[in-house]
CSV table of C-alpha atoms and ligand atoms in Angstrom, one decimal:
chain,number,residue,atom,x,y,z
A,1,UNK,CA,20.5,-9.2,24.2
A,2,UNK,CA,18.0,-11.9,23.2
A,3,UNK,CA,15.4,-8.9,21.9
A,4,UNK,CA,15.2,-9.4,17.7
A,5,UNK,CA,13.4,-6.5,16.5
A,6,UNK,CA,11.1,-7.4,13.5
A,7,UNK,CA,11.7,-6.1,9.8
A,8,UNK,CA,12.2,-2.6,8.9
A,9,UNK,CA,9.1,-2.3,6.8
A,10,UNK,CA,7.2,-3.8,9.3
A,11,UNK,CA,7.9,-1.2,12.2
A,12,UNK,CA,6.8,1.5,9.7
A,13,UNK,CA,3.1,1.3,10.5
A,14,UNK,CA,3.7,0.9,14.5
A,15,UNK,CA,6.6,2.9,15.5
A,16,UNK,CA,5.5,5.9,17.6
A,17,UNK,CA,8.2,8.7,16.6
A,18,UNK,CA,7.4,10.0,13.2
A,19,UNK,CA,10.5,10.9,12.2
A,20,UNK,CA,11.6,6.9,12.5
A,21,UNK,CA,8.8,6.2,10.1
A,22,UNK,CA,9.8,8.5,7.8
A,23,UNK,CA,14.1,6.5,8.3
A,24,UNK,CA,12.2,3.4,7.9
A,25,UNK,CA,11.0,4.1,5.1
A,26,UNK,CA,13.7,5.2,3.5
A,27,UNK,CA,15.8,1.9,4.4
A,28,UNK,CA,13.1,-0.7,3.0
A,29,UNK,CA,13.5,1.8,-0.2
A,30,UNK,CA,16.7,2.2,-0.3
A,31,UNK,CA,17.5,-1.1,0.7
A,32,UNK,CA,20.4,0.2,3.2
A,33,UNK,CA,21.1,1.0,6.6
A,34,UNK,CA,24.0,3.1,6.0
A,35,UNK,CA,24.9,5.8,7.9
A,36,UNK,CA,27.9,7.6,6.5
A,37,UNK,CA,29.6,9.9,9.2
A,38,UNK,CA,30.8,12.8,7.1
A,39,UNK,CA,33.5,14.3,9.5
A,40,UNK,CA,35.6,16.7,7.2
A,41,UNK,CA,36.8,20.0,7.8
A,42,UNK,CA,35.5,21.9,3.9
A,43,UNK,CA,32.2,22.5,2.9
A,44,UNK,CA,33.7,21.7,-0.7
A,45,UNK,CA,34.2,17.9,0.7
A,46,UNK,CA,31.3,17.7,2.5
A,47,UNK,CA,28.8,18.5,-0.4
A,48,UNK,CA,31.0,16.3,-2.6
A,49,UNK,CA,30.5,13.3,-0.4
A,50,UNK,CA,27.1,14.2,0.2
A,51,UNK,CA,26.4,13.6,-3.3
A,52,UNK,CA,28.6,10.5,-4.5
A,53,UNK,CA,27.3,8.8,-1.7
A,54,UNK,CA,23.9,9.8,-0.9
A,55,UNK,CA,22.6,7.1,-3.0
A,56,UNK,CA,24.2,4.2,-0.8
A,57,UNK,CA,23.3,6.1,2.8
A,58,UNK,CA,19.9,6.3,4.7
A,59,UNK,CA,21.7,8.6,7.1
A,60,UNK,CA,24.3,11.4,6.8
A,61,UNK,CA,25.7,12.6,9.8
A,62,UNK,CA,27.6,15.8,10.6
A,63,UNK,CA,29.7,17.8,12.7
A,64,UNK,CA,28.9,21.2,11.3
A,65,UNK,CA,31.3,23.2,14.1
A,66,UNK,CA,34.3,21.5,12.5
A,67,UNK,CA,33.8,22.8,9.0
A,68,UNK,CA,36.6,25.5,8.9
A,69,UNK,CA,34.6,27.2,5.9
A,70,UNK,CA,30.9,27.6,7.0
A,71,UNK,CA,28.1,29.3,6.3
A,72,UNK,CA,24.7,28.6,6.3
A,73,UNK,CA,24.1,29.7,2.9
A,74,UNK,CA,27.2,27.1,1.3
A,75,UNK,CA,26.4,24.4,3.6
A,76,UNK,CA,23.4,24.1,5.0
A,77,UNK,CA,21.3,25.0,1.8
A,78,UNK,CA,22.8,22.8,-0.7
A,79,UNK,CA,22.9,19.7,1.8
A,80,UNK,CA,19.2,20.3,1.8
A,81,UNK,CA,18.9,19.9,-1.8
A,82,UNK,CA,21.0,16.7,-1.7
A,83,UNK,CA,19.0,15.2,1.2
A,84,UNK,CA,15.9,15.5,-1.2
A,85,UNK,CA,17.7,14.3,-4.4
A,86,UNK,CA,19.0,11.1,-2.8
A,87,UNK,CA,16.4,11.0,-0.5
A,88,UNK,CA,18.6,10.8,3.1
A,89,UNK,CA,17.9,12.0,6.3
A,90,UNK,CA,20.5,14.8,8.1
A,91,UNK,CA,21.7,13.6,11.6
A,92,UNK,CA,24.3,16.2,13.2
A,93,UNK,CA,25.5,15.0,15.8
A,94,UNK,CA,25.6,18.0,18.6
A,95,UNK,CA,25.9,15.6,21.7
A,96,UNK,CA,24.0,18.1,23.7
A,97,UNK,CA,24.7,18.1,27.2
A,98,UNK,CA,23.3,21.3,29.2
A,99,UNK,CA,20.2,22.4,31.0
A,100,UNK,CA,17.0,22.4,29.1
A,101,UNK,CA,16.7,26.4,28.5
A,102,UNK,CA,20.4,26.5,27.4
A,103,UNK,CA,20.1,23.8,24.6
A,104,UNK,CA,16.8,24.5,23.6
A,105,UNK,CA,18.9,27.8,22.1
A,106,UNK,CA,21.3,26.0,20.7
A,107,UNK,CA,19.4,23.9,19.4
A,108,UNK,CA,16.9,26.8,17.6
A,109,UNK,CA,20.1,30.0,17.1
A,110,UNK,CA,23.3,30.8,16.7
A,111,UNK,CA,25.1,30.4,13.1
A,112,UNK,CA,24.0,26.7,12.8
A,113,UNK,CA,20.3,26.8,13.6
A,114,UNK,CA,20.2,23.2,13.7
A,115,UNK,CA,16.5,22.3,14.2
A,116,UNK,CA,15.9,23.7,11.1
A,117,UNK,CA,17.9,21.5,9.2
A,118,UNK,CA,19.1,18.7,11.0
A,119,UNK,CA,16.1,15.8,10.8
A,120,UNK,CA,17.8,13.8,13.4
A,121,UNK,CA,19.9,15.5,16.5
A,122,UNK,CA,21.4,14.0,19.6
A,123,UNK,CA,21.9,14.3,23.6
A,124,UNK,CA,23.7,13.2,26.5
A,125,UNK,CA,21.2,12.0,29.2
A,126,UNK,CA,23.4,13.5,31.8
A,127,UNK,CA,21.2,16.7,32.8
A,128,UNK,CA,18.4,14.1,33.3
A,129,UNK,CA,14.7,15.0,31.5
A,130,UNK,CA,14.8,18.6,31.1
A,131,UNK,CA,17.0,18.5,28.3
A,132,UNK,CA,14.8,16.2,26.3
A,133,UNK,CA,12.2,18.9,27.4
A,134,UNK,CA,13.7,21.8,25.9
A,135,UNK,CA,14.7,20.3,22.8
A,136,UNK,CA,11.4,19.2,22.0
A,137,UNK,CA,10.4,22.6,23.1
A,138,UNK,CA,13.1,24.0,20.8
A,139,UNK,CA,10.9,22.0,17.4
A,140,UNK,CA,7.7,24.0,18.3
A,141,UNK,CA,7.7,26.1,15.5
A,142,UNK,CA,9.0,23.2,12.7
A,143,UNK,CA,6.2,21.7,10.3
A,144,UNK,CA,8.6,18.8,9.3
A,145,UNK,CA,9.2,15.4,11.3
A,146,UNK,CA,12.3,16.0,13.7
A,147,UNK,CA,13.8,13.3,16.1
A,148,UNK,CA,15.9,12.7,19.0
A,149,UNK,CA,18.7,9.8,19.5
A,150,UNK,CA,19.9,10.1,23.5
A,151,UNK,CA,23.5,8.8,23.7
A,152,UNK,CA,23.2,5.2,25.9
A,153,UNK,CA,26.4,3.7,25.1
A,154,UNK,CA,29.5,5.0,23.7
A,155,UNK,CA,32.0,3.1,21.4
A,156,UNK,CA,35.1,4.8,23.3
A,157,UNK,CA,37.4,3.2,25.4
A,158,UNK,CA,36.6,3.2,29.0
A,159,UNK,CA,33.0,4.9,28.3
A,160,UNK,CA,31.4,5.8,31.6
A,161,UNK,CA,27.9,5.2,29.8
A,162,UNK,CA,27.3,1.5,30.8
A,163,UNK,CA,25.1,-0.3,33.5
A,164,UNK,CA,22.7,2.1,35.4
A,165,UNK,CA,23.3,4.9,33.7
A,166,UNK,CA,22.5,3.3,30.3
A,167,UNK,CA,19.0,1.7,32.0
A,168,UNK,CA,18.4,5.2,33.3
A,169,UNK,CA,18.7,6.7,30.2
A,170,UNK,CA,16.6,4.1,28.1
A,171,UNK,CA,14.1,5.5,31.0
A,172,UNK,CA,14.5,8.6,30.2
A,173,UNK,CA,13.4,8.0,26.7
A,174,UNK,CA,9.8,6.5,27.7
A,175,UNK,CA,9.0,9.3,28.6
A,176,UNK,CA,8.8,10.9,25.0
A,177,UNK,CA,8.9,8.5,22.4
A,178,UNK,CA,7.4,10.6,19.6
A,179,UNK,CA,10.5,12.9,19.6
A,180,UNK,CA,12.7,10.2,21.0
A,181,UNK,CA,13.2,7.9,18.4
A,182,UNK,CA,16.0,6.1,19.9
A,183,UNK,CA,19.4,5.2,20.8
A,184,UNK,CA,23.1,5.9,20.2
A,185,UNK,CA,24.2,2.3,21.3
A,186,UNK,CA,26.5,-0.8,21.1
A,187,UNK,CA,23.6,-2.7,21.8
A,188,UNK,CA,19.5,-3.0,20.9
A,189,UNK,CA,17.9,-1.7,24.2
A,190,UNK,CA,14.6,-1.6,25.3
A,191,UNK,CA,12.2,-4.4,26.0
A,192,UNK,CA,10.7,-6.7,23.3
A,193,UNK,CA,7.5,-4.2,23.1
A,194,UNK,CA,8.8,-1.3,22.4
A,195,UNK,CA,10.7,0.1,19.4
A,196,UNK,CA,13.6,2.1,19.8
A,197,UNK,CA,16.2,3.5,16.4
A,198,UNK,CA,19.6,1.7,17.6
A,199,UNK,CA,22.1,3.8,15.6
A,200,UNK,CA,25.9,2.2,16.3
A,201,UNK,CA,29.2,4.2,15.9
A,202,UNK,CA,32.5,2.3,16.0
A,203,UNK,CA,32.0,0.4,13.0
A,204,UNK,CA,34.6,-0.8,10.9
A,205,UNK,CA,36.1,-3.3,8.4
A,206,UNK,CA,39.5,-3.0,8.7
A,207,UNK,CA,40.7,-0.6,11.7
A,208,UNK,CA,40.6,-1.5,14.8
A,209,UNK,CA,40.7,1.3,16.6
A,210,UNK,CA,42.4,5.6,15.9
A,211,UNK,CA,44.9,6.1,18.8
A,212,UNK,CA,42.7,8.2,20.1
A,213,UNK,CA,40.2,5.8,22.0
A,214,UNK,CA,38.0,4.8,19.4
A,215,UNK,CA,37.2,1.2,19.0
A,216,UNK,CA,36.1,-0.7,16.0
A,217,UNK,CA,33.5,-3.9,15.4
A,218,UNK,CA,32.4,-5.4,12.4
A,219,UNK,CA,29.2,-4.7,10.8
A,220,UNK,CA,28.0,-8.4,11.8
A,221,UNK,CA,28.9,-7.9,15.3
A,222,UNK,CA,26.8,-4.7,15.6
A,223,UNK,CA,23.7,-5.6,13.1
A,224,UNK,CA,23.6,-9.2,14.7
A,225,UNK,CA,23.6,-7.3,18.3
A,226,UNK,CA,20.8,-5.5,17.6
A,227,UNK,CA,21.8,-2.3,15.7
A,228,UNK,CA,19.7,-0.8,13.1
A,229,UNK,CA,21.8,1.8,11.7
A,230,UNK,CA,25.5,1.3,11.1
A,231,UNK,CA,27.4,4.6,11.3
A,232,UNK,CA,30.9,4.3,9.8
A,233,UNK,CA,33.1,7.8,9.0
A,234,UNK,CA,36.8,7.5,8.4
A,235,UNK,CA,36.7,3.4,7.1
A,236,UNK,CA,34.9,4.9,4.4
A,237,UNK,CA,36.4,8.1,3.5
A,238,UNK,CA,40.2,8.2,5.3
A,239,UNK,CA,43.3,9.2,2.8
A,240,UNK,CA,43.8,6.4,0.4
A,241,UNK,CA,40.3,4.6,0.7
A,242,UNK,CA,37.4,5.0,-2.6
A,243,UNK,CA,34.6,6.5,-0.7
A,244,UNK,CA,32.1,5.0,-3.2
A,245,UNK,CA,33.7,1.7,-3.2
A,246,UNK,CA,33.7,1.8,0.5
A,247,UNK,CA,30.2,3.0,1.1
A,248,UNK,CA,28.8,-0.1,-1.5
A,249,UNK,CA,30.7,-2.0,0.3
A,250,UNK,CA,29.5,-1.4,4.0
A,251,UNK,CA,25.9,-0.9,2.2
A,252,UNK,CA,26.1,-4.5,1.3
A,253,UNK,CA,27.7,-5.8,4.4
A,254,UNK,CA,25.2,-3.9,6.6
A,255,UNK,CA,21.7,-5.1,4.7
A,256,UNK,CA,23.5,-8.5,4.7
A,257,UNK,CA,23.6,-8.9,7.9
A,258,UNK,CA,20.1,-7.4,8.6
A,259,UNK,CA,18.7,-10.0,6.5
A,260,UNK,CA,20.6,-12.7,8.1
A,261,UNK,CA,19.0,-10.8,11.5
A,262,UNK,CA,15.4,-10.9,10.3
A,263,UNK,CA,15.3,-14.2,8.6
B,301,BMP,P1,34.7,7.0,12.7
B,301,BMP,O1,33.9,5.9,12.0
B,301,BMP,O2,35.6,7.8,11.7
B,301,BMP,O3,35.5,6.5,13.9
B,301,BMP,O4,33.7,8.1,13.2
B,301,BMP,C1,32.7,7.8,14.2
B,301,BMP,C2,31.8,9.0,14.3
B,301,BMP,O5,30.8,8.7,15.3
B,301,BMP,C3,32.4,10.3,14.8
B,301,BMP,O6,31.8,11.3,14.2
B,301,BMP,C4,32.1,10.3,16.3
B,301,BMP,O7,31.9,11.6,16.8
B,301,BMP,C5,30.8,9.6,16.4
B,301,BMP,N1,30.6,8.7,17.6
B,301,BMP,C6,31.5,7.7,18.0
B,301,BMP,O8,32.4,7.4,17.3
B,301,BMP,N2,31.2,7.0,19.1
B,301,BMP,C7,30.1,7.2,19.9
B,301,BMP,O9,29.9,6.5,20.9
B,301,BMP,C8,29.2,8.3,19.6
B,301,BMP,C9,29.5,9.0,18.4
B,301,BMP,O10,28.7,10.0,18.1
């Protein structure tokens, strides 16, 4: 896409989603736009990496239902604390998919809770609007910014998310663009006007793919496509890798290539 969206700092005055004012910020302090996907299975490594490498992320994203150890009181509270010490935002990554009365309650109950944590949460377009709906509807009682990313594009092999249904769901997103911030994408989306969060999954150095579907681009490729957020999980923390020396290095490679973007 031809569509170069301006300078971080600079969307923070105009963008109309408060929670992406509040990630914006933190990039043009941080100087990064890191998203470290921290997909590990003990709250003992999750809290670990959320505190080595909270200083190189904007961003830490979770799967909470894959934490064999979990409670609210272990995880949740102390990834909290770290998310104000380093000063990153929380991004689990529910992919919710249902009717807009069923995920507004998961969104809001169960053990997880995750509107009261989680600044950033995530949806597939499928059900169509009510699901943005009762999400939003599901933040009603939360003083604190909270945002939405709808899933547009997928990094998997043979993803049926492409074409129509990816314009469709960019559509779908107009129609609430305080609590939709943006995009899970491959690609910046959206016309040169408006100002949508392109977080990119399937980032990676030097894999390029898991056997299992996933496919891997370079952080040029994705920040020079349009992508605002990197998100890179296993290329930073898989056995045998240093997940600081990994993280400064995609840190680097990532505001690199934004610079090169936004020059
Ligand atoms: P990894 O970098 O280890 O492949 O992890 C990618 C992460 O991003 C996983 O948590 C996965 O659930 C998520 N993800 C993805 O890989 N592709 C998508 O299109 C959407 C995702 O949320």
């Amino acid at each position: 896409s031809a569509i170069t969206p301006k300078s971080y700092e600079s969307r923070i005055e105009t963008h109309p989603s408060p929670l992406a004012r509040r990630l914006l910020k933190i990039m043009t302090d941080k100087k990064t736009n890191l998203c470290v996907s921290l997909d590990v299975h003990t709250k003992h490594e999750l809290l670990r990496l959320a505190d080595a490498l909270g200083p190189y992320v904007c961003v830490f994203k979770t799967h909470v239902d894959i934490i064999d150890d979990f409670t609210y009181e272990s995880v949740i509270v102390p990834l909290v604390e770290l998310s104000r010490l380093h000063n990153f935002l929380i991004f689990e990554d529910r992919k919710f998919a249902d009717i807009g009365s069923t995920v507004k309650a998961q969104y809001t109950s169960g053990i997880f809770k995750i509107v009261q944590w989680a600044h950033i949460t995530n949806a597939h377009a499928l059900p169509g609007p009510g699901i943005i709906d009762g999400l939003f509807a599901g933040t009603s009682n939360i003083s604190e910014e909270r945002g939405l990313l709808l899933l547009a594009e997928m990094s998997s092999s043979g993803s049926l998310a492409t074409g129509d249904y990816t314009d469709k769901t960019v559509d779908l997103a107009r129609r609430n663009k305080v609590f939709t911030s943006g995009f899970i994408a491959q690609n910046r989306l959206g016309t040169g006007d408006e100002d949508f969060i392109i977080m990119t999954p399937g980032v990676g150095l030097d894999d390029k793919g898991d056997g299992l579907g996933q496919q891997y681009r370079t952080v040029d490729d994705a920040v020079s496509g349009g992508s605002d957020i990197i998100i890179v999980g296993r290329g930073i923390f898989a056995k045998g890798r240093d997940p600081v020396a990994e993280s400064k290095r995609y840190r680097e490679a990532g505001w690199k290539a934004y610079t090169a973007r936004v020059k």
